[in-house]
mmCIF file of N, CA and C in Angstrom:
data_model
loop_
_atom_site.group_PDB
_atom_site.id
_atom_site.type_symbol
_atom_site.label_atom_id
_atom_site.label_comp_id
_atom_site.label_asym_id
_atom_site.label_seq_id
_atom_site.Cartn_x
_atom_site.Cartn_y
_atom_site.Cartn_z
ATOM 1 N N MET A 1 -14.806 -10.324 -8.452
ATOM 2 C CA MET A 1 -14.690 -11.163 -7.259
ATOM 3 C C MET A 1 -13.352 -10.893 -6.567
ATOM 4 N N PHE A 2 -13.356 -11.014 -5.270
ATOM 5 C CA PHE A 2 -12.188 -10.711 -4.451
ATOM 6 C C PHE A 2 -10.950 -11.509 -4.843
ATOM 7 N N ASN A 3 -11.081 -12.787 -5.085
ATOM 8 C CA ASN A 3 -9.921 -13.628 -5.332
ATOM 9 C C ASN A 3 -9.171 -13.270 -6.611
ATOM 10 N N THR A 4 -9.775 -12.531 -7.507
ATOM 11 C CA THR A 4 -9.097 -12.194 -8.755
ATOM 12 C C THR A 4 -7.866 -11.329 -8.514
ATOM 13 N N TRP A 5 -7.844 -10.519 -7.470
ATOM 14 C CA TRP A 5 -6.675 -9.675 -7.219
ATOM 15 C C TRP A 5 -5.462 -10.491 -6.827
ATOM 16 N N LYS A 6 -5.673 -11.666 -6.261
ATOM 17 C CA LYS A 6 -4.537 -12.476 -5.834
ATOM 18 C C LYS A 6 -3.726 -12.974 -7.025
ATOM 19 N N ASN A 7 -4.350 -13.037 -8.190
ATOM 20 C CA ASN A 7 -3.661 -13.507 -9.377
ATOM 21 C C ASN A 7 -2.989 -12.376 -10.138
ATOM 22 N N ARG A 8 -3.306 -11.152 -9.826
ATOM 23 C CA ARG A 8 -2.718 -10.002 -10.499
ATOM 24 C C ARG A 8 -1.389 -9.642 -9.847
ATOM 25 N N HIS A 9 -0.629 -8.826 -10.589
ATOM 26 C CA HIS A 9 0.592 -8.300 -9.984
ATOM 27 C C HIS A 9 0.175 -7.123 -9.104
ATOM 28 N N MET A 10 -0.022 -7.416 -7.850
ATOM 29 C CA MET A 10 -0.408 -6.382 -6.899
ATOM 30 C C MET A 10 0.242 -6.721 -5.569
ATOM 31 N N ASN A 11 0.733 -5.697 -4.901
ATOM 32 C CA ASN A 11 1.300 -5.918 -3.583
ATOM 33 C C ASN A 11 0.211 -6.391 -2.637
ATOM 34 N N LYS A 12 0.614 -7.198 -1.695
ATOM 35 C CA LYS A 12 -0.296 -7.720 -0.681
ATOM 36 C C LYS A 12 0.348 -7.500 0.675
ATOM 37 N N ILE A 13 -0.495 -7.421 1.678
ATOM 38 C CA ILE A 13 0.017 -7.287 3.036
ATOM 39 C C ILE A 13 -0.858 -8.102 3.978
ATOM 40 N N ARG A 14 -0.211 -8.687 4.980
ATOM 41 C CA ARG A 14 -0.947 -9.415 6.014
ATOM 42 C C ARG A 14 -1.165 -8.476 7.187
ATOM 43 N N ILE A 15 -2.429 -8.372 7.577
ATOM 44 C CA ILE A 15 -2.804 -7.547 8.726
ATOM 45 C C ILE A 15 -3.727 -8.379 9.593
ATOM 46 N N GLY A 16 -3.336 -8.591 10.817
ATOM 47 C CA GLY A 16 -4.174 -9.380 11.719
ATOM 48 C C GLY A 16 -4.445 -10.781 11.204
ATOM 49 N N GLY A 17 -3.464 -11.364 10.503
ATOM 50 C CA GLY A 17 -3.600 -12.729 10.000
ATOM 51 C C GLY A 17 -4.357 -12.844 8.690
ATOM 52 N N LYS A 18 -4.820 -11.734 8.116
ATOM 53 C CA LYS A 18 -5.544 -11.765 6.846
ATOM 54 C C LYS A 18 -4.734 -11.028 5.786
ATOM 55 N N GLU A 19 -4.872 -11.484 4.551
ATOM 56 C CA GLU A 19 -4.165 -10.857 3.446
ATOM 57 C C GLU A 19 -5.060 -9.835 2.755
ATOM 58 N N TYR A 20 -4.486 -8.674 2.485
ATOM 59 C CA TYR A 20 -5.214 -7.590 1.826
ATOM 60 C C TYR A 20 -4.399 -7.086 0.639
ATOM 61 N N PRO A 21 -5.106 -6.597 -0.398
ATOM 62 C CA PRO A 21 -4.386 -5.955 -1.492
ATOM 63 C C PRO A 21 -3.867 -4.600 -1.037
ATOM 64 N N CYS A 22 -2.799 -4.157 -1.643
ATOM 65 C CA CYS A 22 -2.201 -2.877 -1.283
ATOM 66 C C CYS A 22 -1.616 -2.261 -2.541
ATOM 67 N N GLN A 23 -2.152 -1.120 -2.938
ATOM 68 C CA GLN A 23 -1.677 -0.496 -4.163
ATOM 69 C C GLN A 23 -1.759 1.017 -4.040
ATOM 70 N N MET A 24 -0.744 1.676 -4.558
ATOM 71 C CA MET A 24 -0.732 3.137 -4.580
ATOM 72 C C MET A 24 -1.635 3.570 -5.733
ATOM 73 N N THR A 25 -2.777 4.123 -5.395
ATOM 74 C CA THR A 25 -3.720 4.601 -6.404
ATOM 75 C C THR A 25 -3.913 6.103 -6.200
ATOM 76 N N MET A 26 -4.605 6.708 -7.120
ATOM 77 C CA MET A 26 -4.925 8.131 -6.968
ATOM 78 C C MET A 26 -5.795 8.328 -5.725
ATOM 79 N N GLY A 27 -6.662 7.363 -5.459
ATOM 80 C CA GLY A 27 -7.488 7.422 -4.257
ATOM 81 C C GLY A 27 -6.648 7.385 -2.991
ATOM 82 N N ALA A 28 -5.582 6.594 -3.003
ATOM 83 C CA ALA A 28 -4.695 6.529 -1.840
ATOM 84 C C ALA A 28 -4.037 7.883 -1.589
ATOM 85 N N LEU A 29 -3.644 8.547 -2.671
ATOM 86 C CA LEU A 29 -3.017 9.865 -2.526
ATOM 87 C C LEU A 29 -4.003 10.879 -1.958
ATOM 88 N N LEU A 30 -5.236 10.830 -2.425
ATOM 89 C CA LEU A 30 -6.262 11.739 -1.898
ATOM 90 C C LEU A 30 -6.614 11.420 -0.448
ATOM 91 N N ARG A 31 -6.681 10.131 -0.125
ATOM 92 C CA ARG A 31 -6.946 9.744 1.261
ATOM 93 C C ARG A 31 -5.853 10.271 2.188
ATOM 94 N N PHE A 32 -4.603 10.158 1.743
ATOM 95 C CA PHE A 32 -3.498 10.637 2.562
ATOM 96 C C PHE A 32 -3.649 12.137 2.825
ATOM 97 N N LYS A 33 -3.973 12.889 1.799
ATOM 98 C CA LYS A 33 -4.164 14.339 1.946
ATOM 99 C C LYS A 33 -5.310 14.628 2.921
ATOM 100 N N LYS A 34 -6.390 13.854 2.808
ATOM 101 C CA LYS A 34 -7.541 14.045 3.693
ATOM 102 C C LYS A 34 -7.186 13.714 5.150
ATOM 103 N N GLU A 35 -6.403 12.673 5.332
ATOM 104 C CA GLU A 35 -6.029 12.244 6.690
ATOM 105 C C GLU A 35 -5.023 13.183 7.357
ATOM 106 N N THR A 36 -4.066 13.674 6.566
ATOM 107 C CA THR A 36 -2.939 14.403 7.160
ATOM 108 C C THR A 36 -2.940 15.899 6.871
ATOM 109 N N GLY A 37 -3.662 16.293 5.829
ATOM 110 C CA GLY A 37 -3.620 17.693 5.416
ATOM 111 C C GLY A 37 -2.392 18.018 4.587
ATOM 112 N N ARG A 38 -1.595 17.002 4.260
ATOM 113 C CA ARG A 38 -0.375 17.195 3.487
ATOM 114 C C ARG A 38 -0.368 16.274 2.273
ATOM 115 N N GLU A 39 0.402 16.644 1.284
ATOM 116 C CA GLU A 39 0.579 15.806 0.097
ATOM 117 C C GLU A 39 1.582 14.693 0.405
ATOM 118 N N VAL A 40 1.462 13.580 -0.305
ATOM 119 C CA VAL A 40 2.409 12.470 -0.135
ATOM 120 C C VAL A 40 3.833 12.928 -0.441
ATOM 121 N N THR A 41 3.978 13.872 -1.339
ATOM 122 C CA THR A 41 5.312 14.363 -1.694
ATOM 123 C C THR A 41 6.003 15.064 -0.526
ATOM 124 N N GLU A 42 5.244 15.397 0.506
ATOM 125 C CA GLU A 42 5.811 16.044 1.687
ATOM 126 C C GLU A 42 6.253 15.056 2.762
ATOM 127 N N VAL A 43 6.037 13.768 2.526
ATOM 128 C CA VAL A 43 6.391 12.740 3.508
ATOM 129 C C VAL A 43 7.899 12.657 3.640
ATOM 130 N N LYS A 44 8.338 12.591 4.871
ATOM 131 C CA LYS A 44 9.755 12.380 5.146
ATOM 132 C C LYS A 44 9.946 10.904 5.473
ATOM 133 N N GLY A 45 11.007 10.333 4.950
ATOM 134 C CA GLY A 45 11.256 8.905 5.103
ATOM 135 C C GLY A 45 11.390 8.432 6.534
ATOM 136 N N ASP A 46 11.658 9.341 7.471
ATOM 137 C CA ASP A 46 11.847 8.928 8.856
ATOM 138 C C ASP A 46 10.580 9.059 9.703
ATOM 139 N N SER A 47 9.452 9.401 9.080
ATOM 140 C CA SER A 47 8.206 9.546 9.821
ATOM 141 C C SER A 47 7.397 8.246 9.772
ATOM 142 N N ILE A 48 7.461 7.488 10.855
ATOM 143 C CA ILE A 48 6.735 6.222 10.932
ATOM 144 C C ILE A 48 5.230 6.462 10.835
ATOM 145 N N SER A 49 4.730 7.497 11.491
ATOM 146 C CA SER A 49 3.283 7.749 11.455
ATOM 147 C C SER A 49 2.817 8.072 10.034
ATOM 148 N N ASP A 50 3.621 8.821 9.272
ATOM 149 C CA ASP A 50 3.260 9.089 7.883
ATOM 150 C C ASP A 50 3.266 7.805 7.059
ATOM 151 N N MET A 51 4.237 6.945 7.292
ATOM 152 C CA MET A 51 4.324 5.702 6.527
ATOM 153 C C MET A 51 3.166 4.764 6.852
ATOM 154 N N ILE A 52 2.782 4.679 8.110
ATOM 155 C CA ILE A 52 1.644 3.840 8.487
ATOM 156 C C ILE A 52 0.355 4.410 7.904
ATOM 157 N N THR A 53 0.229 5.717 7.921
ATOM 158 C CA THR A 53 -0.944 6.359 7.330
ATOM 159 C C THR A 53 -0.986 6.104 5.833
ATOM 160 N N LEU A 54 0.149 6.219 5.162
ATOM 161 C CA LEU A 54 0.198 5.951 3.728
ATOM 162 C C LEU A 54 -0.164 4.495 3.446
ATOM 163 N N LEU A 55 0.347 3.589 4.229
ATOM 164 C CA LEU A 55 0.010 2.176 4.066
ATOM 165 C C LEU A 55 -1.488 1.966 4.196
ATOM 166 N N TRP A 56 -2.102 2.541 5.231
ATOM 167 C CA TRP A 56 -3.545 2.420 5.429
ATOM 168 C C TRP A 56 -4.295 2.959 4.214
ATOM 169 N N CYS A 57 -3.853 4.078 3.695
ATOM 170 C CA CYS A 57 -4.492 4.672 2.518
ATOM 171 C C CYS A 57 -4.392 3.747 1.306
ATOM 172 N N CYS A 58 -3.240 3.111 1.130
ATOM 173 C CA CYS A 58 -3.034 2.197 0.002
ATOM 174 C C CYS A 58 -3.912 0.953 0.125
ATOM 175 N N VAL A 59 -4.023 0.413 1.324
ATOM 176 C CA VAL A 59 -4.865 -0.764 1.533
ATOM 177 C C VAL A 59 -6.339 -0.396 1.364
ATOM 178 N N ALA A 60 -6.773 0.683 1.988
ATOM 179 C CA ALA A 60 -8.175 1.101 1.879
ATOM 180 C C ALA A 60 -8.562 1.356 0.431
ATOM 181 N N SER A 61 -7.687 2.013 -0.317
ATOM 182 C CA SER A 61 -7.973 2.336 -1.709
ATOM 183 C C SER A 61 -7.991 1.086 -2.591
ATOM 184 N N ALA A 62 -7.016 0.199 -2.411
ATOM 185 C CA ALA A 62 -6.979 -1.040 -3.200
ATOM 186 C C ALA A 62 -8.206 -1.900 -2.908
ATOM 187 N N CYS A 63 -8.596 -1.976 -1.651
ATOM 188 C CA CYS A 63 -9.788 -2.752 -1.288
ATOM 189 C C CYS A 63 -11.047 -2.138 -1.901
ATOM 190 N N LYS A 64 -11.150 -0.840 -1.856
ATOM 191 C CA LYS A 64 -12.294 -0.152 -2.460
ATOM 192 C C LYS A 64 -12.350 -0.443 -3.955
ATOM 193 N N ARG A 65 -11.208 -0.339 -4.612
ATOM 194 C CA ARG A 65 -11.125 -0.561 -6.053
ATOM 195 C C ARG A 65 -11.565 -1.977 -6.434
ATOM 196 N N LEU A 66 -11.231 -2.948 -5.588
ATOM 197 C CA LEU A 66 -11.510 -4.358 -5.885
ATOM 198 C C LEU A 66 -12.760 -4.893 -5.182
ATOM 199 N N ASN A 67 -13.509 -4.011 -4.550
ATOM 200 C CA ASN A 67 -14.711 -4.416 -3.805
ATOM 201 C C ASN A 67 -14.415 -5.487 -2.758
ATOM 202 N N HIS A 68 -13.273 -5.339 -2.102
ATOM 203 C CA HIS A 68 -12.900 -6.254 -1.020
ATOM 204 C C HIS A 68 -13.165 -5.546 0.306
ATOM 205 N N PRO A 69 -13.845 -6.199 1.229
ATOM 206 C CA PRO A 69 -14.146 -5.536 2.503
ATOM 207 C C PRO A 69 -12.886 -5.131 3.274
ATOM 208 N N PHE A 70 -12.910 -3.913 3.735
ATOM 209 C CA PHE A 70 -11.834 -3.411 4.601
ATOM 210 C C PHE A 70 -12.459 -2.341 5.486
ATOM 211 N N GLU A 71 -12.716 -2.697 6.720
ATOM 212 C CA GLU A 71 -13.418 -1.788 7.615
ATOM 213 C C GLU A 71 -12.574 -1.345 8.802
ATOM 214 N N MET A 72 -11.249 -1.517 8.683
ATOM 215 C CA MET A 72 -10.374 -1.104 9.775
ATOM 216 C C MET A 72 -10.120 0.391 9.719
ATOM 217 N N SER A 73 -10.167 1.001 10.878
ATOM 218 C CA SER A 73 -9.721 2.395 10.962
ATOM 219 C C SER A 73 -8.193 2.386 10.906
ATOM 220 N N LEU A 74 -7.631 3.546 10.737
ATOM 221 C CA LEU A 74 -6.174 3.667 10.742
ATOM 222 C C LEU A 74 -5.595 3.095 12.036
ATOM 223 N N MET A 75 -6.186 3.439 13.156
ATOM 224 C CA MET A 75 -5.677 2.956 14.441
ATOM 225 C C MET A 75 -5.886 1.457 14.602
ATOM 226 N N ASP A 76 -7.024 0.932 14.135
ATOM 227 C CA ASP A 76 -7.255 -0.515 14.193
ATOM 228 C C ASP A 76 -6.195 -1.263 13.392
ATOM 229 N N MET A 77 -5.875 -0.750 12.208
ATOM 230 C CA MET A 77 -4.869 -1.398 11.381
ATOM 231 C C MET A 77 -3.500 -1.351 12.066
ATOM 232 N N ALA A 78 -3.141 -0.191 12.584
ATOM 233 C CA ALA A 78 -1.847 -0.051 13.260
ATOM 234 C C ALA A 78 -1.761 -0.986 14.468
ATOM 235 N N ASP A 79 -2.846 -1.114 15.206
ATOM 236 C CA ASP A 79 -2.863 -2.006 16.364
ATOM 237 C C ASP A 79 -2.746 -3.472 15.970
ATOM 238 N N SER A 80 -3.160 -3.804 14.747
ATOM 239 C CA SER A 80 -3.144 -5.192 14.278
ATOM 240 C C SER A 80 -1.824 -5.587 13.634
ATOM 241 N N MET A 81 -0.939 -4.618 13.434
ATOM 242 C CA MET A 81 0.336 -4.884 12.769
ATOM 243 C C MET A 81 1.483 -4.915 13.769
ATOM 244 N N ASP A 82 2.516 -5.654 13.395
ATOM 245 C CA ASP A 82 3.747 -5.595 14.178
ATOM 246 C C ASP A 82 4.871 -5.079 13.277
ATOM 247 N N GLN A 83 6.049 -4.975 13.839
ATOM 248 C CA GLN A 83 7.177 -4.422 13.077
ATOM 249 C C GLN A 83 7.527 -5.266 11.862
ATOM 250 N N ASP A 84 7.365 -6.587 11.963
ATOM 251 C CA ASP A 84 7.672 -7.458 10.827
ATOM 252 C C ASP A 84 6.712 -7.217 9.662
ATOM 253 N N ASP A 85 5.413 -7.054 9.965
ATOM 254 C CA ASP A 85 4.436 -6.758 8.915
ATOM 255 C C ASP A 85 4.809 -5.471 8.189
ATOM 256 N N PHE A 86 5.142 -4.459 8.966
ATOM 257 C CA PHE A 86 5.482 -3.154 8.408
ATOM 258 C C PHE A 86 6.769 -3.224 7.581
ATOM 259 N N ALA A 87 7.773 -3.908 8.104
ATOM 260 C CA ALA A 87 9.054 -4.032 7.406
ATOM 261 C C ALA A 87 8.887 -4.783 6.089
ATOM 262 N N GLU A 88 8.065 -5.812 6.079
ATOM 263 C CA GLU A 88 7.827 -6.570 4.847
ATOM 264 C C GLU A 88 7.149 -5.701 3.795
ATOM 265 N N TRP A 89 6.192 -4.888 4.226
ATOM 266 C CA TRP A 89 5.529 -3.974 3.290
ATOM 267 C C TRP A 89 6.536 -2.989 2.709
ATOM 268 N N GLN A 90 7.365 -2.409 3.569
ATOM 269 C CA GLN A 90 8.362 -1.456 3.089
ATOM 270 C C GLN A 90 9.303 -2.111 2.078
ATOM 271 N N LYS A 91 9.725 -3.325 2.393
ATOM 272 C CA LYS A 91 10.664 -4.032 1.517
ATOM 273 C C LYS A 91 10.053 -4.278 0.144
ATOM 274 N N THR A 92 8.831 -4.779 0.103
ATOM 275 C CA THR A 92 8.218 -5.119 -1.177
ATOM 276 C C THR A 92 7.707 -3.897 -1.927
ATOM 277 N N SER A 93 7.369 -2.842 -1.225
ATOM 278 C CA SER A 93 6.807 -1.660 -1.879
ATOM 279 C C SER A 93 7.861 -0.700 -2.387
ATOM 280 N N PHE A 94 9.015 -0.695 -1.769
ATOM 281 C CA PHE A 94 10.020 0.298 -2.122
ATOM 282 C C PHE A 94 11.316 -0.297 -2.647
ATOM 283 N N GLU A 95 11.302 -1.595 -3.013
ATOM 284 C CA GLU A 95 12.512 -2.183 -3.564
ATOM 285 C C GLU A 95 12.726 -1.675 -4.984
ATOM 286 N N ALA A 96 13.947 -1.615 -5.379
ATOM 287 C CA ALA A 96 14.279 -1.119 -6.715
ATOM 288 C C ALA A 96 13.771 -2.082 -7.777
ATOM 289 N N VAL A 97 13.196 -1.529 -8.813
ATOM 290 C CA VAL A 97 12.714 -2.315 -9.938
ATOM 291 C C VAL A 97 13.666 -2.051 -11.098
ATOM 292 N N PRO A 98 14.217 -3.110 -11.703
ATOM 293 C CA PRO A 98 15.156 -2.882 -12.795
ATOM 294 C C PRO A 98 14.476 -2.201 -13.984
ATOM 295 N N ALA A 99 15.195 -1.315 -14.631
ATOM 296 C CA ALA A 99 14.666 -0.622 -15.800
ATOM 297 C C ALA A 99 14.563 -1.609 -16.956
ATOM 298 N N PRO A 100 13.536 -1.460 -17.797
ATOM 299 C CA PRO A 100 13.421 -2.362 -18.945
ATOM 300 C C PRO A 100 14.586 -2.155 -19.907
ATOM 301 N N LYS A 101 14.976 -3.242 -20.536
ATOM 302 C CA LYS A 101 16.078 -3.159 -21.491
ATOM 303 C C LYS A 101 15.587 -2.480 -22.757
ATOM 304 N N SER A 102 16.406 -1.652 -23.295
ATOM 305 C CA SER A 102 16.086 -0.938 -24.518
ATOM 306 C C SER A 102 16.544 -1.731 -25.729
ATOM 307 N N ASP A 103 15.708 -1.772 -26.764
ATOM 308 C CA ASP A 103 16.061 -2.458 -27.997
ATOM 309 C C ASP A 103 16.845 -1.551 -28.929
ATOM 310 N N LYS A 104 16.954 -0.277 -28.573
ATOM 311 C CA LYS A 104 17.659 0.667 -29.428
ATOM 312 C C LYS A 104 19.161 0.424 -29.338
ATOM 313 N N LYS A 105 19.787 0.506 -30.496
ATOM 314 C CA LYS A 105 21.239 0.350 -30.535
ATOM 315 C C LYS A 105 21.874 1.712 -30.421
ATOM 316 N N LYS A 106 22.981 1.767 -29.713
ATOM 317 C CA LYS A 106 23.705 3.030 -29.557
ATOM 318 C C LYS A 106 24.364 3.406 -30.865
ATOM 319 N N ALA A 107 24.310 4.672 -31.185
ATOM 320 C CA ALA A 107 24.914 5.140 -32.440
ATOM 321 C C ALA A 107 26.378 5.412 -32.305
#
């Protein structure tokens, strides 16, 4: 069921007033390659169009994985977002995650 993803640790994004799951999956990476002809590893941090395309791929893939409807084209999604939506996604998706503490003692 759709609502189960809201309880999981998964990024979410608001698009056009609705909340959608957003996760980097293998499907998202393949979608990006299909859309752009390039690998995600070739993305430059200053390319807004690449970042929006990657975001669309992550949302489409997460929705597919969770059987949640998502029928927006890339352009429909971009038209439904503003700079604040995009900035919030960037902040939550690319913030530093602290490394787990090691139980090993230094010799």
